[in-house]
Amino acid sequence: MGVIVVPQKRIAVITARADETEQKEIIKGITETAFTYGYDVFVFSNIYNHWVVDKQLNFENVIYSFFEPCDFDGVIITAEAFMDIKIIDDVMKKIKKSKLPAVIIDGKAKG
């Protein structure tokens, strides 16, 4: 008989400044809870200080273009981490189009 492998459920976390203390604590809480329920967690984040406006640093935002809703069972967005939430407008459009279950922490979005 063959072995049936059940794929792990996946949650995406879309954030900025994941290396900052506040974001680390949020991600820690998310991962501890998710792991308890058998979910994997994938974090999409830039790492630079986004309060500094610099074209080279802003290139790090390309990380958000790698997010594909079809790869996940849900998504959590930490809106307060972004200086301007418009940075992830394309991500928000993908989520809305796919109807992926989403939670926005400390923010809101149409739809």
XYZ file of C-alpha atoms in Angstrom:
111
model
C 0.000 0.000 0.000
C 1.103 3.538 -0.745
C 1.422 6.243 1.828
C -0.996 9.141 1.582
C 0.683 12.434 2.301
C -1.630 15.192 3.469
C -0.150 18.564 2.610
C 0.393 20.965 5.467
C -1.891 24.007 5.567
C -0.113 27.282 4.814
C -0.591 30.803 6.108
C 1.153 33.784 4.543
C 2.099 36.774 6.666
C 2.598 39.999 4.713
C 4.510 42.539 6.777
C 7.280 45.117 6.701
C 10.273 45.448 8.984
C 10.009 41.847 10.195
C 13.280 42.346 12.050
C 11.765 45.051 14.314
C 10.783 44.067 17.866
C 7.052 44.721 17.438
C 6.836 42.699 14.225
C 8.918 39.880 15.713
C 6.419 39.612 18.571
C 3.440 39.566 16.196
C 5.078 36.921 13.989
C 6.023 34.874 17.059
C 2.394 34.867 18.223
C 1.135 33.929 14.774
C 3.637 31.097 14.330
C 3.157 29.628 17.807
C -0.596 29.458 17.287
C -0.346 28.256 13.682
C 2.109 25.485 14.560
C -0.238 24.302 17.320
C -2.872 23.706 14.639
C -0.491 22.148 12.136
C -0.075 25.147 9.813
C 3.137 26.304 8.180
C 3.828 30.049 8.156
C 5.523 31.962 5.350
C 6.603 35.549 5.981
C 6.909 38.077 3.162
C 8.759 41.164 4.354
C 11.246 43.784 3.376
C 13.996 44.377 5.938
C 15.107 47.959 5.419
C 13.965 50.974 7.384
C 11.111 52.026 5.124
C 10.979 55.463 6.688
C 14.073 56.234 4.595
C 13.175 57.068 0.991
C 15.810 55.591 -1.292
C 15.315 53.955 -4.706
C 17.804 51.169 -4.009
C 16.239 50.357 -0.657
C 12.731 50.494 -2.100
C 13.729 47.748 -4.548
C 13.335 45.323 -1.647
C 9.581 45.718 -2.023
C 9.783 43.351 -4.992
C 9.507 40.575 -2.369
C 5.751 41.177 -2.261
C 5.396 40.305 -5.953
C 6.382 36.717 -5.120
C 3.196 36.215 -3.104
C 0.719 33.966 -4.941
C -2.623 33.331 -3.212
C -3.008 29.867 -4.752
C -0.058 28.694 -2.622
C -1.810 29.493 0.669
C -4.889 28.690 2.739
C -5.050 32.133 4.345
C -3.162 35.387 4.757
C -2.485 37.823 7.579
C -1.440 41.395 6.750
C 0.123 43.568 9.437
C -0.994 46.949 8.132
C 0.598 48.952 10.925
C 4.047 47.815 9.787
C 3.785 49.721 6.515
C 4.512 53.408 6.195
C 2.159 53.371 3.208
C -0.083 50.323 2.708
C -0.215 51.157 -1.010
C 3.124 49.361 -1.265
C 1.141 46.115 -1.304
C -1.766 47.197 -3.524
C -0.969 44.391 -5.985
C -1.011 41.853 -3.152
C -4.389 43.159 -1.988
C -5.786 42.855 -5.533
C -4.541 39.258 -5.779
C -6.146 38.392 -2.447
C -9.491 39.945 -3.375
C -9.517 38.264 -6.787
C -8.693 34.840 -5.337
C -11.110 35.203 -2.385
C -8.374 33.904 -0.090
C -9.383 34.259 3.579
C -7.542 37.287 4.952
C -7.088 39.181 8.191
C -5.682 42.700 8.360
C -4.118 43.649 11.692
C -4.549 47.316 12.621
C -5.936 48.373 9.263
C -8.743 47.893 6.808
C -9.327 47.509 3.101
C -12.352 47.665 0.836
C -13.855 44.274 0.136
